[in-house]
Coordinates of C-alpha atoms and ligand atoms in Angstrom, one line a residue:
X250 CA 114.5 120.8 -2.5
X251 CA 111.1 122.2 -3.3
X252 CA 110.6 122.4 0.5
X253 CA 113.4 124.3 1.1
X254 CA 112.9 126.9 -2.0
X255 CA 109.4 127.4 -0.3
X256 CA 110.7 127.9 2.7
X257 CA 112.9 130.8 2.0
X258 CA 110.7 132.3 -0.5
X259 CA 107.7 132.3 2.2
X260 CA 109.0 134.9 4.0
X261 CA 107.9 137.4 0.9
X262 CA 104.5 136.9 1.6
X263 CA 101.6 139.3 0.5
X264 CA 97.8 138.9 1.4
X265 CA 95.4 139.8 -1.6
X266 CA 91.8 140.2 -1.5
X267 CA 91.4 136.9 -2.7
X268 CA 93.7 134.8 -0.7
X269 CA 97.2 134.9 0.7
X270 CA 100.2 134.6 -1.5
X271 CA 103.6 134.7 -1.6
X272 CA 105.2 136.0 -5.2
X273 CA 108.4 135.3 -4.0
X274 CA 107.3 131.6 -3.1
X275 CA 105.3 131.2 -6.4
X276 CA 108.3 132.0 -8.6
X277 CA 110.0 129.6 -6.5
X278 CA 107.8 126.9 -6.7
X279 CA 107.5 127.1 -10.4
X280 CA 111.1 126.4 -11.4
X281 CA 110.3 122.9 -9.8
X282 CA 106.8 122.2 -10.5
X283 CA 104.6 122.2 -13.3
X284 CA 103.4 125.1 -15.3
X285 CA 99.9 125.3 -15.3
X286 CA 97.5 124.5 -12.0
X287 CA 95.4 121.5 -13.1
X288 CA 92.5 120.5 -10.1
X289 CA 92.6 117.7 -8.6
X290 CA 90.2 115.4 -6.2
X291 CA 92.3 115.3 -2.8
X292 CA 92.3 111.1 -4.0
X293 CA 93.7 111.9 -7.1
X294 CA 96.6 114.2 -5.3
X295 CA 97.2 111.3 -2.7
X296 CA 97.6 109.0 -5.6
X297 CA 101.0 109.8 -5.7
X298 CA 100.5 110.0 -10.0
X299 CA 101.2 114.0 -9.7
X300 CA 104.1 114.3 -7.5
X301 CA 105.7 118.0 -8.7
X302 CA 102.9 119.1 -10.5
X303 CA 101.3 122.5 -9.6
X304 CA 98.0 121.8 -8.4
X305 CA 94.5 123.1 -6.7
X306 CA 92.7 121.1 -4.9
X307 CA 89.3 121.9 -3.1
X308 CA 87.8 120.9 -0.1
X309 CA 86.7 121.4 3.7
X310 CA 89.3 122.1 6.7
X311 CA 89.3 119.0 9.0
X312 CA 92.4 120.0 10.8
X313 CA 94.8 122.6 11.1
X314 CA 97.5 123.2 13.1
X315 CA 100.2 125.9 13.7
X316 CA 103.5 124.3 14.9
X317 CA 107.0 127.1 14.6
X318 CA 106.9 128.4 11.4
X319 CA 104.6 126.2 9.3
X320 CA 101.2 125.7 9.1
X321 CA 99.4 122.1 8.9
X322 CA 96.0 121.7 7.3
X323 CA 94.1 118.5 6.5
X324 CA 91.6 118.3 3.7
X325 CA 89.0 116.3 2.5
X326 CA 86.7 117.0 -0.7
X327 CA 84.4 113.8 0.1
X328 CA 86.8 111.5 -2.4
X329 CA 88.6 109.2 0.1
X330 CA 89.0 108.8 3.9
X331 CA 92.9 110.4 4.1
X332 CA 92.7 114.1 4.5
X333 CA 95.4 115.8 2.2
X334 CA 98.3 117.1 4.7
X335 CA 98.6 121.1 3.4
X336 CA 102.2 122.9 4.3
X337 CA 102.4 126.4 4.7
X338 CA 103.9 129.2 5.7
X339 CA 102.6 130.4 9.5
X340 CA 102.9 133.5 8.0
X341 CA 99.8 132.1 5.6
X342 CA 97.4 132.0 8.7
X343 CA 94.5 133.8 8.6
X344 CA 91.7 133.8 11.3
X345 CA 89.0 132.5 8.6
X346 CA 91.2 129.3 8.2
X347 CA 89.4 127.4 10.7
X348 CA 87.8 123.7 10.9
X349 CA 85.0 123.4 9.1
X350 CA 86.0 125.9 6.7
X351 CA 85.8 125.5 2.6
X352 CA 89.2 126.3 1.4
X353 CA 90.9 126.2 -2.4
X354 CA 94.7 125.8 -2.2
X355 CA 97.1 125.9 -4.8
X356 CA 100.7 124.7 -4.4
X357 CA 103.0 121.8 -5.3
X358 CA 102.8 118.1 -4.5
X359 CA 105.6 116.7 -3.0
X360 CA 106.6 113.5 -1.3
X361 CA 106.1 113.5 2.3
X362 CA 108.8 113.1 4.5
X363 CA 106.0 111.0 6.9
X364 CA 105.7 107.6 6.1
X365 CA 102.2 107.8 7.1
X366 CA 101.5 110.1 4.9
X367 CA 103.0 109.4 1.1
X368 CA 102.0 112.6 -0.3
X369 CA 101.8 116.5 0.9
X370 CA 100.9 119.7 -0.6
X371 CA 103.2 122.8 0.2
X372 CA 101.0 125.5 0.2
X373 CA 101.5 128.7 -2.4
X374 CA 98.8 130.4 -2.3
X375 CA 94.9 129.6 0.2
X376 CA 91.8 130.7 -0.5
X377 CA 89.2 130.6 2.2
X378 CA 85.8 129.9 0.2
X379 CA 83.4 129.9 2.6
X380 CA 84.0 130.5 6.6
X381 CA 82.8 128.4 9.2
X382 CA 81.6 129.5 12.4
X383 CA 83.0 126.9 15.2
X384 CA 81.8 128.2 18.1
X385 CA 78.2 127.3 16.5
X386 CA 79.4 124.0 14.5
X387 CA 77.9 121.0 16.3
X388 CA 81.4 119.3 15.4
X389 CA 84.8 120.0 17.0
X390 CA 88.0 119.9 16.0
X391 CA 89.7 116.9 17.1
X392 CA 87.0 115.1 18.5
X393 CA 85.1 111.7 17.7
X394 CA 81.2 112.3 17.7
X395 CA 79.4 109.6 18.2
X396 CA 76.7 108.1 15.5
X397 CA 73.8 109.1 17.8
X398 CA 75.5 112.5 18.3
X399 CA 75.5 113.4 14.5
X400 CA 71.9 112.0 13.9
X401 CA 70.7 114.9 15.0
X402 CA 72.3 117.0 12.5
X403 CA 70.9 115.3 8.9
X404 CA 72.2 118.7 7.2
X405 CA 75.9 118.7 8.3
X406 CA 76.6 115.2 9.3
X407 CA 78.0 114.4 6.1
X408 CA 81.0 116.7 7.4
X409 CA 82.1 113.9 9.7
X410 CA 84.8 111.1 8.9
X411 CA 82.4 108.6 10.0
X412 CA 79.5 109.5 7.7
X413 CA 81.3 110.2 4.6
X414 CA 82.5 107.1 5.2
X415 CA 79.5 105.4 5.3
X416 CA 78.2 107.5 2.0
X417 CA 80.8 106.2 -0.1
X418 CA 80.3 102.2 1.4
X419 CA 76.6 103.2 0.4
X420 CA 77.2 104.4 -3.6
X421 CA 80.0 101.5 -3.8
X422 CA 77.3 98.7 -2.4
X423 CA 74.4 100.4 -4.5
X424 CA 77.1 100.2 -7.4
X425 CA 77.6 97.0 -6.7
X426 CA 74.0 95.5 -6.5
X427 CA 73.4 96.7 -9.4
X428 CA 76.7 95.5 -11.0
X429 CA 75.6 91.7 -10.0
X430 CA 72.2 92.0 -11.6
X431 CA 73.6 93.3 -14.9
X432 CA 76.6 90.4 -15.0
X433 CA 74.2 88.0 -14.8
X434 CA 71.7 88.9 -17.4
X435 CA 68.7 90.7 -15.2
X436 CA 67.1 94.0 -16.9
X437 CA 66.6 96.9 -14.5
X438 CA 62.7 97.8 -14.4
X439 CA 62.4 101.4 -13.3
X440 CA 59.1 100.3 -11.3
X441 CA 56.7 103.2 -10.6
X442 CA 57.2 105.1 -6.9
X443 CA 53.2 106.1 -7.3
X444 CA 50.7 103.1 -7.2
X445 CA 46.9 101.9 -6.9
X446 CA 47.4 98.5 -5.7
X447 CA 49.0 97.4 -1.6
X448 CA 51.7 94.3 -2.6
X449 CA 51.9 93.4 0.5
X450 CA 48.5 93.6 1.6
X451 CA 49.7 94.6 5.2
X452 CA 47.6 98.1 5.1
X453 CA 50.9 100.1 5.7
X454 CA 50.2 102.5 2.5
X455 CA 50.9 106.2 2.5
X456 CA 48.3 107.5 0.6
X457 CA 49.3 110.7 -2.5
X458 CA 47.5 113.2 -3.2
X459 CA 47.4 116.7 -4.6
X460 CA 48.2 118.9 -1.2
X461 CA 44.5 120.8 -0.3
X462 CA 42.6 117.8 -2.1
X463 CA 39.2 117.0 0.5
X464 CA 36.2 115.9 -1.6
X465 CA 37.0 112.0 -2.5
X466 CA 35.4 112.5 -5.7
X467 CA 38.2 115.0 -7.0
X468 CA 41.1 112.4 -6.4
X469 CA 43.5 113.7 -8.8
X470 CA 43.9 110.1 -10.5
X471 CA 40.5 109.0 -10.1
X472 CA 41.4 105.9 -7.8
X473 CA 43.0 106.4 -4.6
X474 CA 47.0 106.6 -4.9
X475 CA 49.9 105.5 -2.7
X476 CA 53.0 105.3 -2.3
X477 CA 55.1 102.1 -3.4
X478 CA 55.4 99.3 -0.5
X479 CA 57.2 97.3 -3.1
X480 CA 57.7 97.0 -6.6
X481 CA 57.3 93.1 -7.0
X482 CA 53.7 93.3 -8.2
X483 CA 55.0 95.7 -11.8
X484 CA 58.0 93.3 -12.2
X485 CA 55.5 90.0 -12.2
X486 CA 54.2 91.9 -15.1
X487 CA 57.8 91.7 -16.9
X488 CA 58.4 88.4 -15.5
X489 CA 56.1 87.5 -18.3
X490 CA 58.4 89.1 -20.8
X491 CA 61.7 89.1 -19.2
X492 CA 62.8 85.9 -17.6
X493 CA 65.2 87.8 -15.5
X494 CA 64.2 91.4 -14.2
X495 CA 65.1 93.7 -11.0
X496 CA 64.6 97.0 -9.4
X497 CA 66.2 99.4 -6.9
X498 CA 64.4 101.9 -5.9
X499 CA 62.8 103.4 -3.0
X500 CA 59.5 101.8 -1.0
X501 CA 57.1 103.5 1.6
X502 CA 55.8 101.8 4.4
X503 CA 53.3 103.1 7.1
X504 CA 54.8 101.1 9.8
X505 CA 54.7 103.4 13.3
X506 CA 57.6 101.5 14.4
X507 CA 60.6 103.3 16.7
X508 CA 62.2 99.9 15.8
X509 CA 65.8 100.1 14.6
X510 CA 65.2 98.3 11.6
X511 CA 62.5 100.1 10.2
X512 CA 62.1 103.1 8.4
X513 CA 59.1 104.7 6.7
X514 CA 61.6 105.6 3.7
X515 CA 63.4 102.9 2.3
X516 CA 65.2 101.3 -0.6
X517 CA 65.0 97.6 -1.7
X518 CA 66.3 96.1 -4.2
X519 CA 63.8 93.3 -5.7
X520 CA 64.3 90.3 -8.3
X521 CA 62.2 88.0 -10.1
X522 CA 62.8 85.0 -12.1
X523 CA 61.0 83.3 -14.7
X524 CA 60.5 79.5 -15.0
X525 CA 61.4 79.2 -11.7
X526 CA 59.9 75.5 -9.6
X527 CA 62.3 75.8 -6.1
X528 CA 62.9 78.0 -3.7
X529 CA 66.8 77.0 -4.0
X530 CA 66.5 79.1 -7.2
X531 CA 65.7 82.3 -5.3
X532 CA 68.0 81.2 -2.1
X533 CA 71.1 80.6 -4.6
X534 CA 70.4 84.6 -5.8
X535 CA 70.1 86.4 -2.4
X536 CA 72.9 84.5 -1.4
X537 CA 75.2 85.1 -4.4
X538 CA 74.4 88.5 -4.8
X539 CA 75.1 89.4 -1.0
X540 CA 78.3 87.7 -1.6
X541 CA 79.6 89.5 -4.5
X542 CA 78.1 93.1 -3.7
X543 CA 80.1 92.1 0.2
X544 CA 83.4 91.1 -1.6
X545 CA 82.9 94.4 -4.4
X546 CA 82.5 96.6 -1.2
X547 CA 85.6 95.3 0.9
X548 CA 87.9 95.6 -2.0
X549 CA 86.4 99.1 -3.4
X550 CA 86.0 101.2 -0.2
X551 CA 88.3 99.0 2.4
X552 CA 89.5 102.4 4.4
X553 CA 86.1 103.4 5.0
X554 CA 85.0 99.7 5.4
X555 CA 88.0 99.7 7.9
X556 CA 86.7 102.5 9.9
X557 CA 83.3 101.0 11.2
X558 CA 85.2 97.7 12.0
X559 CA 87.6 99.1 13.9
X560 CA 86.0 102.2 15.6
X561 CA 82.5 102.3 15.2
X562 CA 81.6 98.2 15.5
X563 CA 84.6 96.4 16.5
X564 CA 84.4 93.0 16.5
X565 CA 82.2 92.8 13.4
X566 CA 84.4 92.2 10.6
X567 CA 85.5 88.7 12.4
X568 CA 81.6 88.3 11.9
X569 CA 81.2 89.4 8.5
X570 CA 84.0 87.5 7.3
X571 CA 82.3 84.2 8.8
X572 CA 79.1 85.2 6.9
X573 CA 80.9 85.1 4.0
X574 CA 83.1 82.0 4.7
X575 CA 80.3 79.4 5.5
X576 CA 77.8 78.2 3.4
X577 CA 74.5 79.9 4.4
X578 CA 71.9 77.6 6.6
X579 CA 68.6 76.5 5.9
X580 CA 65.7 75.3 7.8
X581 CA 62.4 74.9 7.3
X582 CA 59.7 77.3 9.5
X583 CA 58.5 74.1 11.2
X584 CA 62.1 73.4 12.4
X585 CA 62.3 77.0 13.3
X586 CA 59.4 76.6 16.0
X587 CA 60.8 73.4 17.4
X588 CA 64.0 75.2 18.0
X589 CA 62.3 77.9 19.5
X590 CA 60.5 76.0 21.8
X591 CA 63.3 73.2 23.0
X592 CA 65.5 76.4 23.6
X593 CA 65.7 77.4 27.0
X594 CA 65.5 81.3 26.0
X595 CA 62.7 83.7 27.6
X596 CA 61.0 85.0 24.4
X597 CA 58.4 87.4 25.0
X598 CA 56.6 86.7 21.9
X599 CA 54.5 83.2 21.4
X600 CA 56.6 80.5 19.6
X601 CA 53.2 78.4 18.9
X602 CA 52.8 76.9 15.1
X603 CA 51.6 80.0 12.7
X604 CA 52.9 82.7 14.9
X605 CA 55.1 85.0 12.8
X606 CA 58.6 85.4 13.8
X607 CA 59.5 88.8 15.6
X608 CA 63.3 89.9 15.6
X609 CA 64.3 88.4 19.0
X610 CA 62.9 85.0 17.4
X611 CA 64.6 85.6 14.3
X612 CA 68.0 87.1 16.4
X613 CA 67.7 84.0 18.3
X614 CA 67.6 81.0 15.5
X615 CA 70.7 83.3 13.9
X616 CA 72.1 82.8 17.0
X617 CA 71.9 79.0 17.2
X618 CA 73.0 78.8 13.6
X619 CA 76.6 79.7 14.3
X620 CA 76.3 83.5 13.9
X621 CA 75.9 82.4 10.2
X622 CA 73.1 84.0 7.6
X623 CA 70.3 81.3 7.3
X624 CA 67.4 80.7 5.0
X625 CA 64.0 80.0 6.8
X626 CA 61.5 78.2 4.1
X627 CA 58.1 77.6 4.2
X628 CA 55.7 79.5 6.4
X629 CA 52.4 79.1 7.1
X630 CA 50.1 79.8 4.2
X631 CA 47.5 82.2 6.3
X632 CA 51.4 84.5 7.3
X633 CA 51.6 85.5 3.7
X634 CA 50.1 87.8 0.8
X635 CA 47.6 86.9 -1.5
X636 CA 50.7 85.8 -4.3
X637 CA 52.6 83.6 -2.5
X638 CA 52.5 80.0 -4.2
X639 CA 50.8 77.4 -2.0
X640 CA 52.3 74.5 -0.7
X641 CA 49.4 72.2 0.3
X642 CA 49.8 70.2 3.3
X643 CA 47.2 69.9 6.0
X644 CA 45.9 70.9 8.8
X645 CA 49.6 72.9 8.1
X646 CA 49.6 74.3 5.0
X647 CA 52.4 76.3 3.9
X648 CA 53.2 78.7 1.1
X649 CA 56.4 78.3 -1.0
X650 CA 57.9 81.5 0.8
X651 CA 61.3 82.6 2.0
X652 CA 63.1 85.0 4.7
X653 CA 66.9 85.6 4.7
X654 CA 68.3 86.1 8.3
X655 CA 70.9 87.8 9.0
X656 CA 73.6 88.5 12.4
X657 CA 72.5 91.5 14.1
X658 CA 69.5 92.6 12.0
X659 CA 67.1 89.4 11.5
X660 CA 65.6 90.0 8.7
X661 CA 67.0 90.9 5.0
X662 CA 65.4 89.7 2.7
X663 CA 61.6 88.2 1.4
X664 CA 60.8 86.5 -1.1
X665 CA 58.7 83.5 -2.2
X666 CA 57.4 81.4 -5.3
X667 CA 54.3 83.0 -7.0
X668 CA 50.8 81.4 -7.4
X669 CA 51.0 80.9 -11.1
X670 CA 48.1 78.8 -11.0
X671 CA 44.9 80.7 -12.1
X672 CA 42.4 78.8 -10.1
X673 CA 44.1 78.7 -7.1
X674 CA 45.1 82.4 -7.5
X675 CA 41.5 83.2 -8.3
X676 CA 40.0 81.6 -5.2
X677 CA 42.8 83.2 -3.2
X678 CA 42.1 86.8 -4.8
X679 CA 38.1 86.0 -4.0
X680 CA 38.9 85.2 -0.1
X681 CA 40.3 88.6 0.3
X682 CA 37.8 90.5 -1.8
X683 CA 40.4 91.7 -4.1
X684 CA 39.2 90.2 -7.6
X685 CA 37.7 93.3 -9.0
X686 CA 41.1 95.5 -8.4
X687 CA 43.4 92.5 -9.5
X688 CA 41.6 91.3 -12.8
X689 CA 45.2 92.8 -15.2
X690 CA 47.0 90.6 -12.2
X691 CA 44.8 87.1 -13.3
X692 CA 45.4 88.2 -16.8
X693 CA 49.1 87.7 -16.4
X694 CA 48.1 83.8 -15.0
X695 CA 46.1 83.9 -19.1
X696 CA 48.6 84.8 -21.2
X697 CA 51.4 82.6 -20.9
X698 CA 52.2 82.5 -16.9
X699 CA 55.4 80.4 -16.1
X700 CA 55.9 79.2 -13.0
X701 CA 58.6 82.5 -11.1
X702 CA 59.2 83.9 -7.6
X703 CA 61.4 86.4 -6.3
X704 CA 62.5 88.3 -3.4
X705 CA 63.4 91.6 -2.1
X706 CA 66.2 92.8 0.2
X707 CA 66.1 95.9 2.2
X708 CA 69.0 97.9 1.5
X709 CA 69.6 99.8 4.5
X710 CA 69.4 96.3 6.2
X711 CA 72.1 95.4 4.1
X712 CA 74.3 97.9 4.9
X713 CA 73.9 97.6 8.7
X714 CA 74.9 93.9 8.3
X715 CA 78.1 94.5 6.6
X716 CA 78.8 97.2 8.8
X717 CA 77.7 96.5 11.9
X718 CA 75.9 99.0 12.7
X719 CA 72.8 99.0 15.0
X720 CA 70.5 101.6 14.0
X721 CA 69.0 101.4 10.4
X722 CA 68.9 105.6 10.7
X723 CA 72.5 105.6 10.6
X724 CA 72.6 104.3 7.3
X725 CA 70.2 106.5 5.2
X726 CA 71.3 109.8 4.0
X727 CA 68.0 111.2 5.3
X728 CA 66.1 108.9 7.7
X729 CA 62.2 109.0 7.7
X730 CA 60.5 107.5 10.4
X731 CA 57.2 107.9 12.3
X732 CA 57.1 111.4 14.1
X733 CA 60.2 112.6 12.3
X734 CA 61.0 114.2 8.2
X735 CA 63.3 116.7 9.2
X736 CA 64.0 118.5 6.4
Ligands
4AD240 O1 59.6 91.0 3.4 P1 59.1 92.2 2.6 O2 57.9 92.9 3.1 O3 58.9 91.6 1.1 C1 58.3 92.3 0.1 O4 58.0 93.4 0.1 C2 58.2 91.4 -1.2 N1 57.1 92.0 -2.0 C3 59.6 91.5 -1.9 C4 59.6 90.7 -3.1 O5 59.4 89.5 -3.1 N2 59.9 91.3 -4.3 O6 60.3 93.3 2.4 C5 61.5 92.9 1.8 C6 62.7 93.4 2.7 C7 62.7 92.9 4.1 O7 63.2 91.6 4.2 C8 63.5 94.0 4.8 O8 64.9 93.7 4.6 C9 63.1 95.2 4.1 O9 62.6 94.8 2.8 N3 62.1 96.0 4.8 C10 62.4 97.2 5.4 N4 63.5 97.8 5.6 C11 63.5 99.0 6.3 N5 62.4 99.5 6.9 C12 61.2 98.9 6.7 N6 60.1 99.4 7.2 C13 61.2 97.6 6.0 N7 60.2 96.8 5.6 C14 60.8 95.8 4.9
MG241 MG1 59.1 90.1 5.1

């Protein structure tokens, strides 16, 4: 009935400065809808909770179409997938109502005669917001860009169905990670960004300081400053306070790799554990935390979760929901090598005892594990940093020291027992040269050290294991990598 009303009383229209609108169709509309205009998120409106209230809703032109007398424009605000179907009168068109465009409507919410579509909003009055040039737009109506496509527009992808999408899948998994830790007793540690010390020992440190700073004797801080490669080393420190403690932030890394699993900018989210002897401790985390941030995200954002398994990455949520069926596998880093080498696979990286494992070794032994995550334990002692706890075991020593491999990406996640024991940490410290700039580190092995480990999973890897998706810079609002910060 509200349809028709609008209808007749479209044919009244009058354009004002600010938008078009009908007076005839506005009188019309209010005998059958609500008073007073509230806004609403396009999800809110789709909700189907609002149905013949008088609405506004605000938001970006993703289609529109002219078809006899009506007008047919989809919106989206960023709040769902679904587009909000908007009815109006042709005689509503104007030439600044194009794709791309930012738009304000107000009108009525009525059931939609389209199964597809539950809800609709007929149209009383538009109000184009901000124009949008589409001969210049890098996106067009009606088409599917591609993910490569729309990296190379880091300002506007975020207009796509695909990367809004993936946006929301990112703030629901974040949510979720974070969700896990809290339900199971870990306190967040806001661990510093800025730092004087190299975790990982690797070299890869992106050094601050003040911009026109030359003489090395004016370093703003005194000591030379860099960017965090991880935050492990400030949450052993509350490991000696707080038996459970994480952190989520973001981590820096050197690495000039075109690789598309690394970037220079990324986010990790890192746990430690007190009184912790076994590395099952640490495995039984990583594993139930991808788990239930997996399971958060498939029932939170499963449109947008939809989208990448059916368009973007077909095939993969058949993987995924292996991954999350079967127990995750675990083998030792000796077994790993004898796999390696009784395979009959071509790698182009040695496979000899104390070789690290590159990605096609890692893709490989993922590979031979059913497609399933598996834990590899127990690497070579001279592979890792200064911290990891040592095994013993000659000539063959090992450290206490895990990796998390994943389908399609290798590696997610590191982590390994710490070397609690002074001595032995001591000696290791000496080796490397490092005592003098790790003397508060042997003071936490002096007051009160417990045995702990912990572990760290890159987030971006995360995402493009549930999703699929191939190249970690399609993941990452804002991807930095060597040779590119645009923006
Ligand atoms: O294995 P990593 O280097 O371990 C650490 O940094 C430990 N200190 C963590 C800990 O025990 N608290 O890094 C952890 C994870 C990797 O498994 C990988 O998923 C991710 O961080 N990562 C990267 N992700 C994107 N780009 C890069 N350049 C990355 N380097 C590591
Ligand atoms: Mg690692």
């Amino acid at each position: 009935m509200c349809f028709a009303m609008f209808k007749s009383a479209a044919r009244k229209l009058v354009l004002t400065p600010t938008g078009i609108l009908s007076r005839a169709a506005a009188c019309a509309f209010r005998h059958d809808c609500r008073r007073t205009a509230v806004t609403l998120r396009v999800s809110e409106a789709l909700s189907g909770n609002e149905l013949g209230a008088s609405v506004k809703v605000q938001g970006w032109v993703r289609a529109v179409r002219s078809q006899k007398d009506n007008l047919f424009i989809h919106m989206n605000d960023g709040s769902c997938l679904e587009s909000l179907q908007i009815v109006a009168s042709s005689q509503l068109n104007d030439a600044l109502l194009t794709f791309g465009s930012a738009v304000e409507v107000t009108g009525c919410l009525k059931e939609s005669p389209k199964r597809k579509q539950p809800v609709e909003l007929l149209a009383e009055q538009i109000r184009v917001v901000g124009q949008c040039n589409t001969m210049d737009f890098p996106f067009k109506i009606k088409e599917r860009h591609g993910l490569e496509y729309i990296r190379q527009y880091p300002h506007l992808r975020c207009r796509t169905n695909v990367f809004s999408s993936l946006l929301r899948i990112r703030s629901e998994a974040a949510a979720a990670v974070q969700s896990y830790f809290r339900k199971k007793g870990f306190v967040q540690i806001h661990t510093p960004v800025m730092t004087s010390n190299d975790c990982e020992g690797a070299g890869e440190l992106f050094q601050v300081k003040p911009a026109g700073e030359a003489k090395e004797e004016n370093h703003f801080f005194s000591v030379p400053v860099f960017l965090t490669v991880s935050g492990q080393l400030h949450l052993e420190v509350m490991s000696g306070a707080f038996s459970r403690a994480y952190t989520f932030g973001p981590t820096f890394r050197a690495e000039n790799s075109q690789s598309r699993r690394h970037l220079a900018e990324f986010h990790m989210v890192e746990a430690e554990l007190s009184f912790t002897r076994s590395l099952e401790d640490l495995t039984e985390v990583m594993e139930d935390m991808f788990r239930s941030a997996t399971e958060h995200v498939l029932a939170h954002c499963p449109e947008d979760v939809d989208l990448f398994h059916r368009r973007v990455t077909p095939g993969h949520r058949d993987t995924l929901d292996s991954m999350l069926k079967k127990k995750f596998n675990v083998i030792s880093y000796t077994e790993a090598i004898d796999i390696l080498n009784h395979s009959a696979e071509e790698f182009v990286f040695p496979t000899d005892w104390g070789c690290d494992l590159q990605t096609e070794h890692e893709k490989f032994l993922v590979k031979h594990c059913g497609s399933v995550p598996v834990f590899v334990t127990d690497y070579p002692y001279d592979l890792k940093p200064f911290y990891a706890r040592g095994n013993g075991g000659r000539p063959r020593r090992t450290a206490a020291a895990v990796d998390l491999l994943v389908p399609g990406v290798g590696e997610l996640c590191g982590g390994s027992l710490r070397e609690e024991r002074l001595e032995l940490l001591e000696e290791r410290l000496q080796q490397a040269g490092l005592v003098d700039a790790y003397g508060w580190y042997l003071d936490l092995r002096r007051f009160g050290s417990v045995p702990h480990g912990g572990f760290g999973m890159g987030f971006e890897r995360y995402l493009q294991c549930i999703l699929g998706v191939d190249n970690i810079k399609d993941v990452i609002p804002f991807p930095r990598f060597s040779h590119s910060c645009l923006m």
